[in-house]
Coordinates of C-alpha atoms and ligand atoms in Angstrom, one line a residue:
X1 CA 11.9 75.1 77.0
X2 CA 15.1 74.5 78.5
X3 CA 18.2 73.7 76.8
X4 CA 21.3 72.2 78.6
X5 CA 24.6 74.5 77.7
X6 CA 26.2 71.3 77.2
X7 CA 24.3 70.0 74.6
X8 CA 24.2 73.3 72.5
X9 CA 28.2 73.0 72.5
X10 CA 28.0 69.7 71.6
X11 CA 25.5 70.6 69.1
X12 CA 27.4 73.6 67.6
X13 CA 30.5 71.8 67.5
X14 CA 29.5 68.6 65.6
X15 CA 27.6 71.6 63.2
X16 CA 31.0 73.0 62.7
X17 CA 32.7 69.9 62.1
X18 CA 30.0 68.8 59.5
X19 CA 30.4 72.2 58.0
X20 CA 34.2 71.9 57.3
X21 CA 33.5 68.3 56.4
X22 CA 30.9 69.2 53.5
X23 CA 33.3 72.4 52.7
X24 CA 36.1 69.5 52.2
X25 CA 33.8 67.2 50.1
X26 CA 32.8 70.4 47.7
X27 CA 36.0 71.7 47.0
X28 CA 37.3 67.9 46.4
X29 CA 34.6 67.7 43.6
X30 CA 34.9 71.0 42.2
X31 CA 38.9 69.6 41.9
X32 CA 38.7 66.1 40.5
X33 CA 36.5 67.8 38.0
X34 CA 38.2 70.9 37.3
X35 CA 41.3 68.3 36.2
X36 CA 39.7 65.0 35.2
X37 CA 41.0 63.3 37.7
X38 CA 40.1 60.1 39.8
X39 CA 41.3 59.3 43.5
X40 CA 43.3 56.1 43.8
X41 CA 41.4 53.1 44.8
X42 CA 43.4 50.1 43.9
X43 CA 44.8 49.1 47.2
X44 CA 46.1 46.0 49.0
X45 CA 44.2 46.4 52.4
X46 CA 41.8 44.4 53.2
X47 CA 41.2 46.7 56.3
X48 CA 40.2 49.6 55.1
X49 CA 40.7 51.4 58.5
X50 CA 43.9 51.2 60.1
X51 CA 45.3 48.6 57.6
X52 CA 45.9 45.7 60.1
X53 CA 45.1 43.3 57.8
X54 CA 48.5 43.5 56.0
X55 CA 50.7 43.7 59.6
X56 CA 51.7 40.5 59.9
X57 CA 53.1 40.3 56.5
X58 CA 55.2 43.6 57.3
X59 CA 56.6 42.1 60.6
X60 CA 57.5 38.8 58.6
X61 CA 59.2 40.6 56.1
X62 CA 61.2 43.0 58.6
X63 CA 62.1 39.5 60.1
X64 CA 63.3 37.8 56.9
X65 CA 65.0 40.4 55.8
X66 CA 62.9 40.9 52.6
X67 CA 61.0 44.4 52.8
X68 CA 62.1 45.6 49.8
X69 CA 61.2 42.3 48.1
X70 CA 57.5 42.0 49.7
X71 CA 57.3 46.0 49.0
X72 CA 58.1 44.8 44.7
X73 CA 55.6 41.9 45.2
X74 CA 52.7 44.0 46.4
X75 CA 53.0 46.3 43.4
X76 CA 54.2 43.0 41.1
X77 CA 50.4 41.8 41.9
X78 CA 48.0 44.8 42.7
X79 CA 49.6 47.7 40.2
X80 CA 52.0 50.5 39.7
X81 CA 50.2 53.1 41.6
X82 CA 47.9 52.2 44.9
X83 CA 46.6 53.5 48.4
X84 CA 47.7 51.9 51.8
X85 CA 46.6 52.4 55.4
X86 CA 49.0 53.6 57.7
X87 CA 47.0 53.2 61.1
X88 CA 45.6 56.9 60.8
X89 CA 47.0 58.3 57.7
X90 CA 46.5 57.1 53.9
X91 CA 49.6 57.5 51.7
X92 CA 49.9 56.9 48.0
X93 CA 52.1 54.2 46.8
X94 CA 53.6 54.7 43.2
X95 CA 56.4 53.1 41.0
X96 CA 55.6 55.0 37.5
X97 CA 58.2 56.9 35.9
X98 CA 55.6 60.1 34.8
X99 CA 54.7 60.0 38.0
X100 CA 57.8 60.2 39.7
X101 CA 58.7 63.1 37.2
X102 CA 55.7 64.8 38.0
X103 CA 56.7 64.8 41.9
X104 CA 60.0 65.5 41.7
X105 CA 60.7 68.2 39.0
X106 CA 56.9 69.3 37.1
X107 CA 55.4 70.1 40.3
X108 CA 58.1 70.4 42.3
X109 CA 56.6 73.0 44.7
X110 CA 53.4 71.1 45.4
X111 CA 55.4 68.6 47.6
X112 CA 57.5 69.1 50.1
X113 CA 60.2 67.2 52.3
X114 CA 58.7 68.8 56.0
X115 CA 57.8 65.1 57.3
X116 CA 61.8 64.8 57.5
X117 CA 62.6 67.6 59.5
X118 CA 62.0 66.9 63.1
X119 CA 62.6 63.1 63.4
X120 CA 66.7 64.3 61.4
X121 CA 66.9 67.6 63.5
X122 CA 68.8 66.7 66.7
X123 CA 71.8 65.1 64.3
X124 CA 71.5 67.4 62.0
X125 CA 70.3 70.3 62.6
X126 CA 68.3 72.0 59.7
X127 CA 70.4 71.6 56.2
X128 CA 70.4 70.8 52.8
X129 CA 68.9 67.4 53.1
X130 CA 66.3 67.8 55.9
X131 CA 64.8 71.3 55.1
X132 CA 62.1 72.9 51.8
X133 CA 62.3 76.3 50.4
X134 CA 64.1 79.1 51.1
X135 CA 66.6 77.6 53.3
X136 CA 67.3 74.5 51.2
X137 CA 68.2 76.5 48.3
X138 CA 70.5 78.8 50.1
X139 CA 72.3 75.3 51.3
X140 CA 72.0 74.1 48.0
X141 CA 73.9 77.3 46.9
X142 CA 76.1 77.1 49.4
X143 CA 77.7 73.7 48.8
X144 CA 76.9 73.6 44.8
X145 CA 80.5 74.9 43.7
X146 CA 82.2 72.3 45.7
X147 CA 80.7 69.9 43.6
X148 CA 82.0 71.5 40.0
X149 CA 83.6 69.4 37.5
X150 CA 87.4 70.6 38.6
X151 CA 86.7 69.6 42.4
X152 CA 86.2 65.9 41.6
X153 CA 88.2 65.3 38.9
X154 CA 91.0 65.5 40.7
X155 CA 91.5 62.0 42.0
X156 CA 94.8 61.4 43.8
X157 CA 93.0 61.5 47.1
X158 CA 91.4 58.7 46.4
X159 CA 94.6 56.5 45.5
X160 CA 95.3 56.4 49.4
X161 CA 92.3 53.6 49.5
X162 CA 92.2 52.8 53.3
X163 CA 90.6 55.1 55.8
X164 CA 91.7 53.3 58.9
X165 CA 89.0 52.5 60.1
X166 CA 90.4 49.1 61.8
X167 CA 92.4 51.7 63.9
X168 CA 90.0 53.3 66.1
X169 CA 91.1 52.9 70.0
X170 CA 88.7 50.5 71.4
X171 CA 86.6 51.3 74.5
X172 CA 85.4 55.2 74.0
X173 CA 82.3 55.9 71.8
X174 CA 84.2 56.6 68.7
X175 CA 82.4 58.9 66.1
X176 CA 81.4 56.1 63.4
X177 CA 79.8 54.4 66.2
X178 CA 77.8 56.9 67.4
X179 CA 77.1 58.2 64.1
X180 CA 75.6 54.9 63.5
X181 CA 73.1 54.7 66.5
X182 CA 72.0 58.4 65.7
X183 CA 70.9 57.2 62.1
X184 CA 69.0 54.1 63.7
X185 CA 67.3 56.9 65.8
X186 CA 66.5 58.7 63.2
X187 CA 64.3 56.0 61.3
X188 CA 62.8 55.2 65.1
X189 CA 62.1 58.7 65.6
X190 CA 60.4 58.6 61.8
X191 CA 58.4 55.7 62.2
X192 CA 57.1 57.2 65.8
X193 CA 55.7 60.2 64.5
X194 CA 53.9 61.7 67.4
X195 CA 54.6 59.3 69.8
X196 CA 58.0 61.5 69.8
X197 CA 56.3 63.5 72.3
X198 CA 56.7 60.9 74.9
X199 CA 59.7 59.0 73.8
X200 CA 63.0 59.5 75.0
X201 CA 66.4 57.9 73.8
X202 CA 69.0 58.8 76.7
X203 CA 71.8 57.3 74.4
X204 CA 70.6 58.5 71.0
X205 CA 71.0 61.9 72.9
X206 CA 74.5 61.2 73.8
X207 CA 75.7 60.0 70.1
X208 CA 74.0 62.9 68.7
X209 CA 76.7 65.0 71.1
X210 CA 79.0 63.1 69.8
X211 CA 78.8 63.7 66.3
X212 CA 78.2 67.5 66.4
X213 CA 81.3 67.6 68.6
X214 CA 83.2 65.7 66.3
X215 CA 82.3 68.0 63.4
X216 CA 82.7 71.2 65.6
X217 CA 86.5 70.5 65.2
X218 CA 86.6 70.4 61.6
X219 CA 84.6 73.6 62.0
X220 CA 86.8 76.5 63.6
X221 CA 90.0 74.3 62.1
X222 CA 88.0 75.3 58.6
X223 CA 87.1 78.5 59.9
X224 CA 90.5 79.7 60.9
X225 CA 91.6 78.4 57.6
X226 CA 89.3 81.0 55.6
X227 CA 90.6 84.0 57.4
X228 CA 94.1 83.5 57.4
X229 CA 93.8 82.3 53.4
X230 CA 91.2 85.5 53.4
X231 CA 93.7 87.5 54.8
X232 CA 96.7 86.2 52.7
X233 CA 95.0 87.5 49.6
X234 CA 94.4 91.2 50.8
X235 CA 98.1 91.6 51.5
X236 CA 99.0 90.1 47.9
X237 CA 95.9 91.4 45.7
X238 CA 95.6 87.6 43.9
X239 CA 94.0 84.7 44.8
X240 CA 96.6 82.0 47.0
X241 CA 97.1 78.6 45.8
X242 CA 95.4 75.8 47.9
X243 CA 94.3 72.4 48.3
X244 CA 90.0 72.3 47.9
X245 CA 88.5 70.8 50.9
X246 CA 85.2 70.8 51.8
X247 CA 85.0 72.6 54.9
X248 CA 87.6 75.3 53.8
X249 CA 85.1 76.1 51.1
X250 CA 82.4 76.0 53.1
X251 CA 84.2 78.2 55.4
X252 CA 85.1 80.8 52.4
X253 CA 81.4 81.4 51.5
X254 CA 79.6 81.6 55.4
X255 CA 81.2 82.3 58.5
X256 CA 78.2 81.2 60.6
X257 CA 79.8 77.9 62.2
X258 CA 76.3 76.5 63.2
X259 CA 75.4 76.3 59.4
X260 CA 78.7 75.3 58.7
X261 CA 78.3 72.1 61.2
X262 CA 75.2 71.6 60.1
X263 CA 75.9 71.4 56.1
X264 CA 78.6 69.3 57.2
X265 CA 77.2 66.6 58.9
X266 CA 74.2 66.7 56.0
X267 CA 76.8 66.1 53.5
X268 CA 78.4 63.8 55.2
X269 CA 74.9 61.6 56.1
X270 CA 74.3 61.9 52.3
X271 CA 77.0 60.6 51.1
X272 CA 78.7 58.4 53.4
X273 CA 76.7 55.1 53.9
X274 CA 75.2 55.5 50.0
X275 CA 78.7 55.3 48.5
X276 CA 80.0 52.1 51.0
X277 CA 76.7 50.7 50.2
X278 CA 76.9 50.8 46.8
X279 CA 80.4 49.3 47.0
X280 CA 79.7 46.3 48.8
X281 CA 76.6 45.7 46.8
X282 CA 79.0 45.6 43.8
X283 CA 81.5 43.6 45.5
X284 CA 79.1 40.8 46.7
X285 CA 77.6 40.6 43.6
X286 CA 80.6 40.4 40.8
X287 CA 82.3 38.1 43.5
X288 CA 79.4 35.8 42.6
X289 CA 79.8 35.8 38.5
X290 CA 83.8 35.7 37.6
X291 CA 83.0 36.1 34.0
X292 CA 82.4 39.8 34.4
X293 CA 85.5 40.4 36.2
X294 CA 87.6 38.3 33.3
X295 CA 85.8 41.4 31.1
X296 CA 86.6 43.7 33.7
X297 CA 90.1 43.4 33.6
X298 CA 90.4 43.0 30.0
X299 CA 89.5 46.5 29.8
X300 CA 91.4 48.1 32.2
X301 CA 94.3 46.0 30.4
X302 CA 95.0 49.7 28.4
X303 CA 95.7 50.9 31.3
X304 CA 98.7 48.9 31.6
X305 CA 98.6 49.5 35.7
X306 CA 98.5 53.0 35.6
X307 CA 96.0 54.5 38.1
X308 CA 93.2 56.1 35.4
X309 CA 93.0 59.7 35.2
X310 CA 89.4 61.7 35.4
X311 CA 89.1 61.4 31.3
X312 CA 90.6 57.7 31.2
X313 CA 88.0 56.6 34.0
X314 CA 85.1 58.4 32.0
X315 CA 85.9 56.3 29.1
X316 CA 86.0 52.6 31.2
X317 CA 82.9 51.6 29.8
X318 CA 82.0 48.3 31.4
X319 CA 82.9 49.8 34.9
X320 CA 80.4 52.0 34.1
X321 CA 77.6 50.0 33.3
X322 CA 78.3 47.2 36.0
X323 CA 78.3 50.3 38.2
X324 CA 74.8 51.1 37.0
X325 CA 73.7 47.8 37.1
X326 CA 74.5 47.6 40.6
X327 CA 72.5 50.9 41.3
X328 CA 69.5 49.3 39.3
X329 CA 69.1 45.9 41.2
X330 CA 70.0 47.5 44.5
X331 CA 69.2 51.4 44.5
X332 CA 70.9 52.3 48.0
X333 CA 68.2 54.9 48.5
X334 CA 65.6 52.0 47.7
X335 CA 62.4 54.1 48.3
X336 CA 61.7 57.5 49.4
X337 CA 58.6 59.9 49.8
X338 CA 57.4 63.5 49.4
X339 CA 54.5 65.3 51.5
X340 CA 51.6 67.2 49.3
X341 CA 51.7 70.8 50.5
X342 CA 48.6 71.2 48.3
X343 CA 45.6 69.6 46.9
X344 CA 47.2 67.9 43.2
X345 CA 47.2 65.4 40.7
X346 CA 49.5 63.0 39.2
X347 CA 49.3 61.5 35.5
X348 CA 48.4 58.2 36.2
X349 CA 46.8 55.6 38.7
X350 CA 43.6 57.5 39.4
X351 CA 40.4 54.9 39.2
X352 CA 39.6 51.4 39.1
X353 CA 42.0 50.8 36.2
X354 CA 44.8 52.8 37.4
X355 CA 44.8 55.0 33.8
X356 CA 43.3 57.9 34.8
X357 CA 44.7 60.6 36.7
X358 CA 45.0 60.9 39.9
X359 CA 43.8 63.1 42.9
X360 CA 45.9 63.7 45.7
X361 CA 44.7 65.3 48.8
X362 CA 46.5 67.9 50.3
X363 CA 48.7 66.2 53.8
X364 CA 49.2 62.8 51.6
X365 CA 52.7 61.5 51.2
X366 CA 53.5 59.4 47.9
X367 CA 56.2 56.8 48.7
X368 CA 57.8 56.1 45.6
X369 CA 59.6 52.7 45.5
X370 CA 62.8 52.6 43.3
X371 CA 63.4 49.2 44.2
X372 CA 60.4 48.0 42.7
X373 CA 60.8 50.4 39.8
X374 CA 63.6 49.6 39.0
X375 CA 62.7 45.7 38.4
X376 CA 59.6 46.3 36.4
X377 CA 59.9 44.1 33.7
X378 CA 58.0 46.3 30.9
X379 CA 61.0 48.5 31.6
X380 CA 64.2 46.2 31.9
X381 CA 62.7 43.0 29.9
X382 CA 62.2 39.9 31.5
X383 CA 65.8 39.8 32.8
X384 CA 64.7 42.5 35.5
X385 CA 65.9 40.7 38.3
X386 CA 69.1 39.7 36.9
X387 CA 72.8 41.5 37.1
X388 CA 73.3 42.0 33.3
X389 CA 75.7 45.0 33.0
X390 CA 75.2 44.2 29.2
X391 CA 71.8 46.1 29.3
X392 CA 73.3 49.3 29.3
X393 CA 75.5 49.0 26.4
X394 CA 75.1 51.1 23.5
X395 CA 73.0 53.3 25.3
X396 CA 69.9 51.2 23.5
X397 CA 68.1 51.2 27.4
X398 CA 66.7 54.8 27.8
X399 CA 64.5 54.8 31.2
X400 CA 64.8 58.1 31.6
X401 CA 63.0 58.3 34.8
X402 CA 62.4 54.8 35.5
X403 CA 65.9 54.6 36.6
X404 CA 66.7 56.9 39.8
X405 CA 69.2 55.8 41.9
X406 CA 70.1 59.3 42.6
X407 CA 66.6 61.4 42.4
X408 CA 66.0 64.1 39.7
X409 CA 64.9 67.3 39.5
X410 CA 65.7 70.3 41.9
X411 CA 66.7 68.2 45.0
X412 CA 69.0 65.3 42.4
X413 CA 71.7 64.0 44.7
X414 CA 74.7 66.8 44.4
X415 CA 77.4 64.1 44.9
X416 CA 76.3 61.9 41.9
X417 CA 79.3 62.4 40.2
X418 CA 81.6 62.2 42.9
X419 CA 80.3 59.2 43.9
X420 CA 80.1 57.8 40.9
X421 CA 83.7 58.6 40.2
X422 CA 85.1 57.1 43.9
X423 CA 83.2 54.2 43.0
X424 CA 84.4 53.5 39.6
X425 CA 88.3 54.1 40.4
X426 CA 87.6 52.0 43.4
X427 CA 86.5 49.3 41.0
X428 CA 89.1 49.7 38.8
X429 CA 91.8 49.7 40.4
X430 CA 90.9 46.6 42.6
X431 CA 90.0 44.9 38.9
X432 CA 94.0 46.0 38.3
X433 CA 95.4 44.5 41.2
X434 CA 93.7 41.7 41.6
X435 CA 93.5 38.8 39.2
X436 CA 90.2 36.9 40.8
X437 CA 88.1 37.7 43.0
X438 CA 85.9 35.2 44.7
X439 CA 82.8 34.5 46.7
X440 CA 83.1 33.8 50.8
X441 CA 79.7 34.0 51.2
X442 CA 77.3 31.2 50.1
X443 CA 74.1 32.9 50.8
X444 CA 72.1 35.5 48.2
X445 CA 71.9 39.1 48.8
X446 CA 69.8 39.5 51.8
X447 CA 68.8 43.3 52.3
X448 CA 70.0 45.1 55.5
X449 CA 67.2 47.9 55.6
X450 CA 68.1 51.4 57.4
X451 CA 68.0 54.8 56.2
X452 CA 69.7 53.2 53.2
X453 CA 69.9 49.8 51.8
X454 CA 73.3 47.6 51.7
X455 CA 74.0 43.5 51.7
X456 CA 73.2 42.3 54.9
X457 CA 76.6 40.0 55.0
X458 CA 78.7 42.5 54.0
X459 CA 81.1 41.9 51.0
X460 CA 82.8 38.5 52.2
X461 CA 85.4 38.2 49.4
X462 CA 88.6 36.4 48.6
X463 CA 91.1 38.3 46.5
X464 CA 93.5 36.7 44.5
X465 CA 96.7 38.4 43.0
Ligands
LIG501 C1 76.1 55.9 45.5 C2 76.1 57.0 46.2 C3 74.9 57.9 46.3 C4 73.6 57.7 46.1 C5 73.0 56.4 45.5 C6 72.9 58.9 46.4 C7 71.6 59.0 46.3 C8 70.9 60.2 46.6 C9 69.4 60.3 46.6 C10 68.5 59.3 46.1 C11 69.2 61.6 47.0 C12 67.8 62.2 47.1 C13 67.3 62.1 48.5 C14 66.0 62.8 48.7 O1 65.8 63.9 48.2 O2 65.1 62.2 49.3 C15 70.4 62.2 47.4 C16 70.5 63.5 47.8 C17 71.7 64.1 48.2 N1 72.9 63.5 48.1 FE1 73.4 61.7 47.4 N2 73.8 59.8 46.9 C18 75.1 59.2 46.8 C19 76.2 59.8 47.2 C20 76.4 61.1 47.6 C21 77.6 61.7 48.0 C22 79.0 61.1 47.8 C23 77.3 63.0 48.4 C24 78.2 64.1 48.9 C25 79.5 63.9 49.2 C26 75.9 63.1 48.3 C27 75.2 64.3 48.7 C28 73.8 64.4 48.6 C29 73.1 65.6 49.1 C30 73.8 66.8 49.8 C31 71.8 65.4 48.9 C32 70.6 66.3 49.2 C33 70.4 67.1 47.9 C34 69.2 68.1 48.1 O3 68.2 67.7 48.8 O4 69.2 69.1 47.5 N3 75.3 62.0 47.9 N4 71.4 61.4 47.1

């Protein structure tokens, strides 16, 4: 008999494929048994394919504004941890604390942050906040002293409150501009995946220049900073007095000006659009509900309109919690996601009922929605959706890890408590100078979705001396 080459390729391939299949399927068993674990079925697709079914809805939402809301919803109705289609790829969905803990600090190194690398690279190189392992914790390492308690408390930069930002010439591509387009790249080039392959953005390109050329300034300035301070200290034997800034420091640990740049723009992607978001999410919200400013400015009354110091701030309680509160009902990282390097399990959400724990296959991301978390009314009370900086009096509310608006474990945002700090002397020293302050906007908080989250409007205020 004669058999066509062809079809014994054909043949010996689909053998091959069945045989990795079947290898798949064993080892999966041998797993979920091995740690009593179920995978996740609860879902909200109806399309258990590519998950079309729900696309329409998406695009609505995207169009009103109310992702994060629909995104709350979904798990409001179906449960805290569930499956989704994403055309191709299934990713796990989850808004429980243990969970959450279990990704980001108990099994730290079964997940991992490579999904993020490529689509952030060409603004920012490869840096703290877009690379795993090795190279993460030398950046970590790198910039960690900067962040020491004596580096922030130290807070008469922030006095000079205006960064002129209604300065900038008009006409030429100014850096906040392009910095701007390149993060709206960045969430393009992250939803494209590998459609990168063929897509081209001339003008993202061009903004990505832009920045890094920016930056390179600040670089050799910092650079020949270093070695003339270096240099200084040889010829007197003792350390020189000097002003702490950033790139200086940077400059004193590495001399490698790529890495420098790099770190640099990271830093500066972290924490610039998370602390101005926060701030007008504040600001559009207490403009809304006078009563807590009167309390506001009846405790920065012992201040007797002195700017705080470190200590003094510390202790302005009700700045504090309206601070939180703000972080609570509008996280400006309002979901985020980590990539399973290896087949593992998470506490809860495996099975029908959710309680079991669950399996998760090796390649799956679980989004975690802080958003949503953070309004889950077994955790807040019934109240979840209101501003009540009350609720953190006392320190009664303990969510431990169902509150996040700054991550935990290993990778927990470095500038927490500088920006908690710029925030809170921002806030109180407006609630100093100002005697009301009052809504110009009669619209709710609409979401303005990017990389991070801020008010859609902006902060239109009135203040009133
Ligand atoms: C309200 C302000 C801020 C919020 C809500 C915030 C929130 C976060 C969150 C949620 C992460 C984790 C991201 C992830 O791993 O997926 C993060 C990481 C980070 N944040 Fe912040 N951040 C804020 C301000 C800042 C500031 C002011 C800086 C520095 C000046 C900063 C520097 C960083 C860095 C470098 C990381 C990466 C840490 C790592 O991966 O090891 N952040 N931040």
């Amino acid at each position: 008999m004669d058999l066509n080459p062809k079809l014994i390729l054909l043949l010996l391939a689909a053998l091959g494929l069945a045989g990795i299949s079947l290898r798949r399927y064993l080892h999966t068993r041998q797993f979920i048994r091995r740690h009593n674990c179920q995978p996740v079925t609860r879902t909200f697709n109806k399309d258990p394919f590519l998950g079309l079914d729900i696309l329409s809805g998406t695009i609505r939402a995207i169009k009103d504004h109310q992702v994060l809301q629909r995104g709350a919803a979904l798990h409001h109705i179906h449960g805290n941890t569930l499956k989704a289609k994403e055309l191709t790829s299934t990713i796990i969905l989850t808004i429980e604390p243990e969970n959450i803990k279990t990704i980001l600090s108990l099994n730290f190194t079964d997940y991992s942050l490579g999904h993020r690398l490529e689509p952030f690279r060409p603004l920012l190189g490869e840096g703290i906040f877009n690379t795993d392992g090795a190279h993460w914790a030398e950046s970590r390492a790198l910039i960690r002293p900067s962040f020491a308690r004596d580096q922030i408390a130290d807070l008469t930069l922030l006095e000079a409150l205006s960064i002129g930002t209604l300065k900038k010439s008009q006409g030429e591509l100014g850096f906040a501009d392009a910095f701007q387009y390149s993060q709206q790249a960045i969430l393009t080039r992250s939803l494209l995946g590998p459609l990168n392959a063929v897509y081209r953005d001339r003008k993202a390109e061009e903004c990505d220049r832009v920045c890094r050329e920016f930056v390179q300034e600040f670089v050799e300035e910092a650079v020949r900073a270093a070695e003339s301070r270096s240099e200084k200290e040889k010829e007197t034997g003792s350390e020189t007095k000097h002003k702490r800034i950033f790139s200086h420091e940077l400059a004193s640990r590495t001399s490698a000006k790529e890495r420098i740049r790099n770190e640099l723009l990271n830093v500066l992607l972290a924490g610039r659009d998370t602390t101005a978001s926060l701030l007008a999410n504040l600001f559009f919200v207490l403009a809304k509900n006078p009563a807590i400013w009167e309390k506001l400015r009846d405790e920065v009354a012992v201040l007797q309109n002195r700017p705080p110091t470190y200590d003094e701030l510390r202790g302005l309680k009700y700045v504090e919690y309206c601070v939180n509160e703000s972080l609570r009902l509008h996280p400006v990282v309002p979901r985020n996601g980590r990539k399973a390097i290896r087949d593992t399990v998470l506490p809860l959400g495996g099975g029908d009922d959710g309680l079991s724990p669950a399996f998760v296959p090796k390649g799956t991301v679980v989004a975690y929605y802080t958003y949503a978390m953070h309004r889950r009314t077994d955790i807040y009370g019934p109240d979840a959706e209101e501003f009540r900086p009350e609720r953190w009096a006392d320190g009664a509310l303990r969510p431990r890890w169902g509150y996040l608006p700054f991550n935990g474990g290993p990778r927990i945002c470095i500038g927490q408590r500088y920006a908690l700090t710029e925030a809170s002397y921002v806030l109180g020293r407006m609630v100093q100078e100002f005697r009301e302050l009052e809504s110009r906007d009669p619209g709710p908080w609409e979401e303005n979705l990017s990389l991070t989250v801020c008010s859609r409007n902006g902060a239109r205020v009135g203040l009133v001396r």
